[in-house]
Amino acid sequence: MMLTSLFIAPITVQTISAKWIMIFSMCTYIIYMATGFYSSWYTVIPASLIIGIGASHFWLAMPAYVIGIAKRYAYITDTVIQDRVTLFLGIVYAFIFSSNIWGNLFSSIVFRHKDSNNTSEDLEKFCGPNYCPYRDLNMSLIVPPTPKQVYVFTGFCSGVTAVAILLMISFVANIGSEINTSSSICKQFRRVAVHLITSKEQQLLVVSSVFSGLANGFVVGDFTSAYTSCPYGIHNVGLVMISYGVSQSLFSAVYGKLNQYTGHIAIYTFGSVIQLSCYITLLLWNPLPTQYAVVFVLAALSGLAGAANEPVISALHNLYFDKTRDIALSSYRLLTSIGWAISFGYSSWLCSQFKIYILIGVLVLSVLTLIALDIKHKRDLRQNAKEKEKVGENLIALTT
């Protein structure tokens, strides 16, 4: 996903069109899902490579397509382009985040089984912040699903994605992309390298982009294991993640509307404060049988915080890189992919508490860099305004 985002995806999106790139990408998702019917190294690893190629294309083509629609709508309605872009991205991400609701609702039904006999002492010692994947005892506390349950869930996910592909083929308009790029991979590499080295704005967005991948990787890979599967059973993962999905989907749309009144940094800072509170709670809280409701509250708050992350960062790339959007989005997806890779890379080697310490550090640094970026942007605007004013005064002096 990192390599494709960096070198290939911007070129293919420009060549083929965003609509058909998204359809192609969704086909790669089906290939990956289908490995549930026969999971082995010989099926999962090739499918992982394939979905990496497809996902990198989808997450570049989708915002480019939505930005194009938003700009057309702003032109027709004579409204501010940036406000329409943020609103449209908020709506689209709300639907994307809602997949947590429907997928996890079905998973909670399919993977339902009798409760485990784990004691409160086991949960306190080996779950929550003390959960360590490399310990055999930790893994033994999680009861795996039956093959039949896996087959049913795999068929459901593959079928829904196939229906989505048919709907896109039938009803999505094939408009022009908002990506303009070169037709050479070598040129693309040079442009991205120069952009990352010379663009102060992109450098200040590096930490927040990486944090996006780290945070998502933690929710998917660690929160569901350490704070749900281990203490309450794998059949409860779906129910907990529904709370996450509802909150994330709802607040993504709300933030998209509020942005025109508050600005990007206020929304991102608010979400970061909520996220920091969740991380501190996860460090101090040990899940117990009598505290089942707490994990739902933490999931909902994490969704609220996550809704202020990815849509805001995508909108900032549109705001700061209007003329080099293809390079900026490629760099953003590259950095997010690095965050995902790091999260899953150390997932099997660190206990939950150490992962949370890492997330807290990166989160605080992310907020600081975005505040610095906002200050720089406002300072540049004031400087440009002064320069225009000087040019205007000189023109008046010449004409008089």
Short mmCIF file of C-alpha atoms in Angstrom, two decimals:
data_model
loop_
_atom_site.label_atom_id
_atom_site.label_comp_id
_atom_site.label_asym_id
_atom_site.label_seq_id
_atom_site.Cartn_x
_atom_site.Cartn_y
_atom_site.Cartn_z
CA MET A 1 0.00 0.00 0.00
CA MET A 2 2.86 2.40 0.81
CA LEU A 3 4.72 1.78 -2.44
CA THR A 4 1.59 1.90 -4.60
CA SER A 5 0.40 5.12 -2.92
CA LEU A 6 3.76 6.70 -3.58
CA PHE A 7 4.51 5.71 -7.17
CA ILE A 8 1.57 4.17 -9.02
CA ALA A 9 -1.84 5.24 -7.71
CA PRO A 10 -1.71 8.95 -8.73
CA ILE A 11 -0.80 7.97 -12.29
CA THR A 12 -3.45 5.26 -12.68
CA VAL A 13 -6.19 7.45 -11.16
CA GLN A 14 -5.44 10.13 -13.73
CA THR A 15 -5.29 7.60 -16.59
CA ILE A 16 -8.34 5.43 -15.86
CA SER A 17 -10.76 7.76 -13.90
CA ALA A 18 -11.69 7.75 -10.26
CA LYS A 19 -14.94 5.79 -10.69
CA TRP A 20 -13.38 2.72 -12.29
CA ILE A 21 -10.38 2.85 -9.97
CA MET A 22 -12.77 2.65 -7.00
CA ILE A 23 -14.60 -0.28 -8.58
CA PHE A 24 -11.32 -2.09 -9.26
CA SER A 25 -10.22 -1.44 -5.68
CA MET A 26 -13.42 -2.92 -4.26
CA CYS A 27 -12.78 -6.09 -6.28
CA THR A 28 -9.45 -6.47 -4.47
CA TYR A 29 -11.32 -6.24 -1.17
CA ILE A 30 -13.46 -9.20 -2.21
CA ILE A 31 -10.33 -11.21 -2.99
CA TYR A 32 -9.00 -10.54 0.49
CA MET A 33 -12.33 -11.33 2.19
CA ALA A 34 -12.61 -14.61 0.28
CA THR A 35 -9.49 -15.92 2.05
CA GLY A 36 -11.84 -16.60 4.97
CA PHE A 37 -13.02 -19.69 3.09
CA TYR A 38 -9.46 -21.08 3.09
CA SER A 39 -7.02 -19.23 5.34
CA SER A 40 -3.36 -20.14 4.97
CA TRP A 41 -0.08 -18.37 4.29
CA TYR A 42 -0.48 -19.25 0.60
CA THR A 43 -3.82 -17.40 0.32
CA VAL A 44 -3.62 -14.62 2.92
CA ILE A 45 -0.21 -13.21 1.98
CA PRO A 46 -0.91 -12.83 -1.80
CA ALA A 47 -4.37 -11.45 -1.00
CA SER A 48 -2.78 -8.95 1.40
CA LEU A 49 -0.50 -7.71 -1.36
CA ILE A 50 -3.46 -7.42 -3.72
CA ILE A 51 -5.65 -5.49 -1.27
CA GLY A 52 -2.70 -3.20 -0.51
CA ILE A 53 -2.62 -2.23 -4.18
CA GLY A 54 -6.40 -1.79 -4.28
CA ALA A 55 -6.70 0.14 -1.01
CA SER A 56 -4.01 2.62 -1.99
CA HIS A 57 -5.94 3.38 -5.18
CA PHE A 58 -9.30 3.64 -3.42
CA TRP A 59 -8.13 6.05 -0.72
CA LEU A 60 -6.63 8.34 -3.35
CA ALA A 61 -9.48 8.15 -5.88
CA MET A 62 -12.33 8.51 -3.35
CA PRO A 63 -11.36 11.94 -1.88
CA ALA A 64 -10.38 13.19 -5.34
CA TYR A 65 -13.83 12.20 -6.65
CA VAL A 66 -15.64 13.78 -3.68
CA ILE A 67 -13.60 16.99 -3.91
CA GLY A 68 -14.54 17.25 -7.60
CA ILE A 69 -18.25 16.93 -6.76
CA ALA A 70 -17.94 19.45 -3.91
CA LYS A 71 -16.26 22.04 -6.16
CA ARG A 72 -19.00 21.68 -8.77
CA TYR A 73 -21.65 22.07 -6.09
CA ALA A 74 -19.90 25.16 -4.67
CA TYR A 75 -19.80 26.70 -8.15
CA ILE A 76 -23.49 26.02 -8.78
CA THR A 77 -24.62 27.32 -5.37
CA ASP A 78 -22.07 30.18 -5.22
CA THR A 79 -20.71 29.09 -1.84
CA VAL A 80 -17.20 28.81 -0.33
CA ILE A 81 -15.37 25.87 -1.89
CA GLN A 82 -13.49 24.83 1.25
CA ASP A 83 -16.71 24.71 3.31
CA ARG A 84 -18.39 22.50 0.70
CA VAL A 85 -15.35 20.21 0.48
CA THR A 86 -15.27 19.71 4.25
CA LEU A 87 -19.02 19.11 4.39
CA PHE A 88 -18.98 16.57 1.54
CA LEU A 89 -15.98 14.72 3.00
CA GLY A 90 -17.73 14.65 6.38
CA ILE A 91 -20.84 13.08 4.83
CA VAL A 92 -18.87 10.48 2.86
CA TYR A 93 -16.75 9.50 5.85
CA ALA A 94 -19.92 9.23 7.94
CA PHE A 95 -21.15 6.49 5.57
CA ILE A 96 -17.71 4.86 5.50
CA PHE A 97 -17.52 4.82 9.29
CA SER A 98 -21.06 3.41 9.48
CA SER A 99 -19.66 0.16 8.05
CA ASN A 100 -18.50 -0.49 11.61
CA ILE A 101 -22.18 -0.65 12.56
CA TRP A 102 -23.46 -3.07 9.94
CA GLY A 103 -20.42 -5.36 9.74
CA ASN A 104 -20.08 -5.66 13.49
CA LEU A 105 -23.81 -6.13 13.99
CA PHE A 106 -23.67 -9.18 11.74
CA SER A 107 -20.44 -10.44 13.33
CA SER A 108 -21.95 -10.25 16.82
CA ILE A 109 -24.87 -12.40 15.60
CA VAL A 110 -22.72 -14.93 13.76
CA PHE A 111 -19.98 -15.32 16.40
CA ARG A 112 -22.34 -15.58 19.37
CA HIS A 113 -21.55 -18.39 21.84
CA LYS A 114 -21.69 -19.14 25.54
CA ASP A 115 -19.73 -16.92 27.89
CA SER A 116 -16.26 -18.04 28.95
CA ASN A 117 -15.41 -19.10 32.52
CA ASN A 118 -12.56 -16.65 33.00
CA THR A 119 -12.25 -15.39 36.60
CA SER A 120 -11.96 -11.76 37.68
CA GLU A 121 -8.36 -12.48 38.72
CA ASP A 122 -7.52 -13.74 35.21
CA LEU A 123 -9.07 -10.67 33.61
CA GLU A 124 -7.18 -8.29 35.87
CA LYS A 125 -3.82 -10.00 35.35
CA PHE A 126 -3.96 -10.77 31.64
CA CYS A 127 -6.49 -8.45 29.95
CA GLY A 128 -6.71 -4.70 29.41
CA PRO A 129 -3.39 -2.85 29.81
CA ASN A 130 -1.70 -6.10 30.89
CA TYR A 131 -2.63 -7.96 27.68
CA CYS A 132 0.46 -9.26 25.88
CA PRO A 133 -0.15 -11.16 22.60
CA TYR A 134 3.16 -13.03 22.83
CA ARG A 135 2.04 -14.84 26.00
CA ASP A 136 0.31 -18.16 25.36
CA LEU A 137 -1.88 -17.70 28.44
CA ASN A 138 -3.22 -14.43 27.09
CA MET A 139 -4.21 -16.03 23.80
CA SER A 140 -5.82 -19.00 25.58
CA LEU A 141 -8.36 -16.66 27.19
CA ILE A 142 -9.87 -15.89 23.75
CA VAL A 143 -12.19 -18.59 22.41
CA PRO A 144 -11.91 -18.73 18.57
CA PRO A 145 -15.02 -19.02 16.32
CA THR A 146 -15.98 -22.24 14.56
CA PRO A 147 -15.16 -22.74 10.84
CA LYS A 148 -18.88 -22.56 9.99
CA GLN A 149 -19.18 -19.16 11.64
CA VAL A 150 -16.16 -17.90 9.70
CA TYR A 151 -17.62 -19.16 6.39
CA VAL A 152 -20.97 -17.46 7.03
CA PHE A 153 -19.35 -14.16 7.92
CA THR A 154 -16.96 -14.34 4.96
CA GLY A 155 -19.85 -14.97 2.56
CA PHE A 156 -21.80 -12.04 4.01
CA CYS A 157 -18.90 -9.55 3.63
CA SER A 158 -18.07 -10.72 0.10
CA GLY A 159 -21.72 -10.56 -0.96
CA VAL A 160 -22.28 -7.04 0.37
CA THR A 161 -19.15 -5.81 -1.41
CA ALA A 162 -20.32 -7.40 -4.67
CA VAL A 163 -23.66 -5.60 -4.37
CA ALA A 164 -21.80 -2.32 -3.73
CA ILE A 165 -19.76 -2.83 -6.90
CA LEU A 166 -22.92 -3.38 -8.95
CA LEU A 167 -24.49 -0.22 -7.51
CA MET A 168 -21.39 1.83 -8.36
CA ILE A 169 -21.27 0.50 -11.91
CA SER A 170 -24.96 1.33 -12.40
CA PHE A 171 -25.40 4.68 -10.68
CA VAL A 172 -22.10 6.51 -10.01
CA ALA A 173 -21.35 9.21 -12.60
CA ASN A 174 -18.02 9.01 -14.39
CA ILE A 175 -16.82 12.59 -13.84
CA GLY A 176 -13.31 13.93 -14.25
CA SER A 177 -10.82 13.47 -11.42
CA GLU A 178 -9.35 16.26 -9.31
CA ILE A 179 -5.95 14.60 -9.71
CA ASN A 180 -3.48 16.05 -12.17
CA THR A 181 -0.18 14.25 -12.39
CA SER A 182 2.61 13.23 -14.69
CA SER A 183 2.57 10.05 -16.75
CA SER A 184 5.95 8.80 -15.60
CA ILE A 185 6.71 6.84 -12.43
CA CYS A 186 10.19 8.36 -12.32
CA LYS A 187 8.77 11.88 -12.52
CA GLN A 188 6.22 10.96 -9.86
CA PHE A 189 8.99 9.75 -7.55
CA ARG A 190 10.94 12.98 -8.03
CA ARG A 191 7.86 15.12 -7.41
CA VAL A 192 6.95 13.29 -4.20
CA ALA A 193 10.55 13.37 -2.92
CA VAL A 194 10.89 17.09 -3.63
CA HIS A 195 7.48 17.75 -2.05
CA LEU A 196 8.33 15.92 1.19
CA ILE A 197 11.71 17.65 1.44
CA THR A 198 10.71 21.20 0.55
CA SER A 199 7.10 21.62 1.69
CA LYS A 200 6.95 22.95 5.25
CA GLU A 201 3.18 22.35 5.31
CA GLN A 202 3.58 18.68 4.40
CA GLN A 203 6.32 18.22 6.97
CA LEU A 204 4.04 19.63 9.68
CA LEU A 205 1.34 17.14 8.62
CA VAL A 206 3.64 14.11 8.86
CA VAL A 207 2.98 13.30 12.52
CA SER A 208 -0.82 13.64 12.28
CA SER A 209 -0.87 11.47 9.14
CA VAL A 210 1.16 8.72 10.82
CA PHE A 211 -0.99 8.97 13.94
CA SER A 212 -4.10 8.34 11.85
CA GLY A 213 -2.73 4.93 10.88
CA LEU A 214 -1.45 4.18 14.39
CA ALA A 215 -4.80 5.01 16.03
CA ASN A 216 -6.86 2.98 13.56
CA GLY A 217 -4.49 0.04 13.87
CA PHE A 218 -4.81 0.14 17.67
CA VAL A 219 -8.61 0.12 17.59
CA VAL A 220 -8.81 -2.72 15.07
CA GLY A 221 -5.97 -4.88 16.37
CA ASP A 222 -5.47 -4.13 20.07
CA PHE A 223 -8.56 -2.56 21.62
CA THR A 224 -10.74 -5.36 20.27
CA SER A 225 -8.34 -8.01 21.62
CA ALA A 226 -7.19 -6.62 24.96
CA TYR A 227 -10.36 -4.87 26.10
CA THR A 228 -13.13 -6.91 24.43
CA SER A 229 -12.19 -10.42 23.25
CA CYS A 230 -9.99 -11.20 26.24
CA PRO A 231 -12.34 -10.12 29.08
CA TYR A 232 -15.79 -10.49 27.46
CA GLY A 233 -15.42 -12.91 24.53
CA ILE A 234 -14.95 -12.55 20.78
CA HIS A 235 -18.73 -12.51 20.22
CA ASN A 236 -18.90 -9.12 21.97
CA VAL A 237 -16.42 -7.45 19.61
CA GLY A 238 -19.19 -6.70 17.12
CA LEU A 239 -21.44 -5.09 19.72
CA VAL A 240 -18.64 -2.92 21.11
CA MET A 241 -17.52 -1.83 17.64
CA ILE A 242 -21.11 -0.87 16.77
CA SER A 243 -20.85 1.79 19.50
CA TYR A 244 -17.59 2.92 17.91
CA GLY A 245 -19.12 3.00 14.43
CA VAL A 246 -22.31 4.86 15.43
CA SER A 247 -20.34 7.54 17.26
CA GLN A 248 -17.75 7.92 14.50
CA SER A 249 -20.32 8.05 11.72
CA LEU A 250 -22.58 10.56 13.48
CA PHE A 251 -19.85 12.96 14.55
CA SER A 252 -18.10 12.83 11.18
CA ALA A 253 -21.17 14.47 9.61
CA VAL A 254 -21.53 16.87 12.55
CA TYR A 255 -17.89 17.98 12.33
CA GLY A 256 -18.23 18.49 8.60
CA LYS A 257 -21.01 20.98 9.24
CA LEU A 258 -19.41 22.67 12.26
CA ASN A 259 -16.11 23.26 10.49
CA GLN A 260 -17.32 26.44 8.77
CA TYR A 261 -17.97 27.97 12.21
CA THR A 262 -15.07 26.63 14.28
CA GLY A 263 -12.26 25.83 11.84
CA HIS A 264 -10.21 22.67 11.42
CA ILE A 265 -7.83 23.08 14.34
CA ALA A 266 -10.56 23.54 16.94
CA ILE A 267 -12.28 20.32 15.83
CA TYR A 268 -9.03 18.34 15.72
CA THR A 269 -7.96 19.63 19.15
CA PHE A 270 -11.34 18.75 20.67
CA GLY A 271 -11.13 15.24 19.25
CA SER A 272 -7.56 14.89 20.49
CA VAL A 273 -8.51 15.86 24.05
CA ILE A 274 -11.23 13.17 24.01
CA GLN A 275 -8.77 10.65 22.55
CA LEU A 276 -6.15 11.46 25.18
CA SER A 277 -8.75 10.97 27.93
CA CYS A 278 -9.61 7.54 26.48
CA TYR A 279 -5.96 6.48 26.36
CA ILE A 280 -5.37 7.50 29.98
CA THR A 281 -8.51 5.60 31.02
CA LEU A 282 -7.34 2.50 29.15
CA LEU A 283 -4.04 2.67 31.03
CA LEU A 284 -5.68 2.88 34.44
CA TRP A 285 -8.72 0.62 33.94
CA ASN A 286 -8.74 -3.18 34.22
CA PRO A 287 -11.86 -4.71 32.60
CA LEU A 288 -13.95 -6.77 35.02
CA PRO A 289 -17.19 -8.76 34.49
CA THR A 290 -19.19 -6.16 36.45
CA GLN A 291 -17.87 -3.29 34.29
CA TYR A 292 -19.06 -4.51 30.91
CA ALA A 293 -20.69 -1.16 30.05
CA VAL A 294 -17.43 0.76 30.38
CA VAL A 295 -15.95 -0.74 27.22
CA PHE A 296 -18.97 0.51 25.23
CA VAL A 297 -18.49 4.05 26.56
CA LEU A 298 -14.78 3.99 25.70
CA ALA A 299 -15.55 2.69 22.20
CA ALA A 300 -18.10 5.49 21.64
CA LEU A 301 -15.67 8.16 22.86
CA SER A 302 -12.93 6.73 20.63
CA GLY A 303 -15.32 6.95 17.68
CA LEU A 304 -16.11 10.57 18.56
CA ALA A 305 -12.39 11.36 18.61
CA GLY A 306 -11.64 9.36 15.46
CA ALA A 307 -14.28 11.28 13.51
CA ALA A 308 -12.18 14.42 13.98
CA ASN A 309 -9.05 12.77 12.61
CA GLU A 310 -9.04 11.46 9.06
CA PRO A 311 -11.70 13.80 7.52
CA VAL A 312 -9.95 16.85 8.97
CA ILE A 313 -6.50 15.77 7.75
CA SER A 314 -7.94 15.07 4.26
CA ALA A 315 -9.56 18.52 4.22
CA LEU A 316 -6.29 20.16 5.30
CA HIS A 317 -4.49 18.57 2.36
CA ASN A 318 -7.09 20.10 0.05
CA LEU A 319 -6.71 23.49 1.78
CA TYR A 320 -2.92 23.72 1.72
CA PHE A 321 -2.12 21.90 -1.54
CA ASP A 322 -4.69 22.99 -4.09
CA LYS A 323 -2.14 23.01 -6.95
CA THR A 324 -0.24 19.86 -5.91
CA ARG A 325 -3.11 17.79 -4.52
CA ASP A 326 -2.01 14.55 -6.20
CA ILE A 327 1.42 14.69 -4.56
CA ALA A 328 -0.01 15.73 -1.20
CA LEU A 329 -2.62 12.96 -1.13
CA SER A 330 -0.01 10.40 -2.19
CA SER A 331 2.26 11.53 0.64
CA TYR A 332 -0.64 11.48 3.11
CA ARG A 333 -1.70 7.96 2.16
CA LEU A 334 1.93 6.84 2.27
CA LEU A 335 2.35 8.19 5.81
CA THR A 336 -0.97 6.73 6.98
CA SER A 337 0.09 3.35 5.60
CA ILE A 338 3.35 3.64 7.52
CA GLY A 339 1.29 4.21 10.68
CA TRP A 340 -0.79 1.08 9.98
CA ALA A 341 2.36 -0.94 9.28
CA ILE A 342 4.05 0.23 12.48
CA SER A 343 0.92 -0.49 14.55
CA PHE A 344 0.57 -4.05 13.31
CA GLY A 345 4.35 -4.51 13.24
CA TYR A 346 4.81 -4.06 16.98
CA SER A 347 1.35 -5.41 17.88
CA SER A 348 2.58 -8.95 18.58
CA TRP A 349 5.66 -7.84 20.53
CA LEU A 350 4.41 -5.21 22.98
CA CYS A 351 1.88 -5.25 25.81
CA SER A 352 -1.11 -2.94 25.53
CA GLN A 353 0.14 -0.39 28.06
CA PHE A 354 3.32 0.31 26.06
CA LYS A 355 1.31 0.74 22.85
CA ILE A 356 -0.87 3.30 24.61
CA TYR A 357 2.20 5.22 25.82
CA ILE A 358 3.37 5.43 22.19
CA LEU A 359 -0.05 6.65 21.04
CA ILE A 360 -0.19 9.35 23.71
CA GLY A 361 3.22 10.68 22.72
CA VAL A 362 2.43 10.76 19.00
CA LEU A 363 -1.01 12.31 19.66
CA VAL A 364 0.41 15.21 21.69
CA LEU A 365 3.07 15.85 19.04
CA SER A 366 0.39 15.71 16.34
CA VAL A 367 -1.69 18.45 18.00
CA LEU A 368 1.36 20.67 18.48
CA THR A 369 2.44 20.35 14.84
CA LEU A 370 -1.07 21.13 13.56
CA ILE A 371 -1.26 24.22 15.77
CA ALA A 372 2.12 25.31 14.38
CA LEU A 373 0.81 24.69 10.86
CA ASP A 374 -2.27 26.82 11.51
CA ILE A 375 -0.14 29.66 12.90
CA LYS A 376 2.15 29.49 9.86
CA HIS A 377 -0.81 29.48 7.47
CA LYS A 378 -2.40 32.56 9.08
CA ARG A 379 0.94 34.36 9.13
CA ASP A 380 1.45 33.63 5.42
CA LEU A 381 -2.05 34.95 4.66
CA ARG A 382 -1.33 38.20 6.51
CA GLN A 383 2.00 38.57 4.71
CA ASN A 384 0.38 37.98 1.31
CA ALA A 385 -2.32 40.51 2.15
CA LYS A 386 0.31 43.10 3.05
CA GLU A 387 2.22 42.43 -0.18
CA LYS A 388 -0.96 42.84 -2.24
CA GLU A 389 -1.71 46.05 -0.39
CA LYS A 390 1.77 47.36 -1.18
CA VAL A 391 1.40 46.44 -4.84
CA GLY A 392 -1.94 48.24 -4.92
CA GLU A 393 -0.44 51.35 -3.36
CA ASN A 394 2.42 51.35 -5.87
CA LEU A 395 -0.02 51.07 -8.77
CA ILE A 396 -2.04 53.97 -7.42
CA ALA A 397 1.12 56.05 -7.03
CA LEU A 398 2.17 55.29 -10.61
CA THR A 399 -1.21 56.17 -12.08
CA THR A 400 -1.35 59.46 -10.18
#
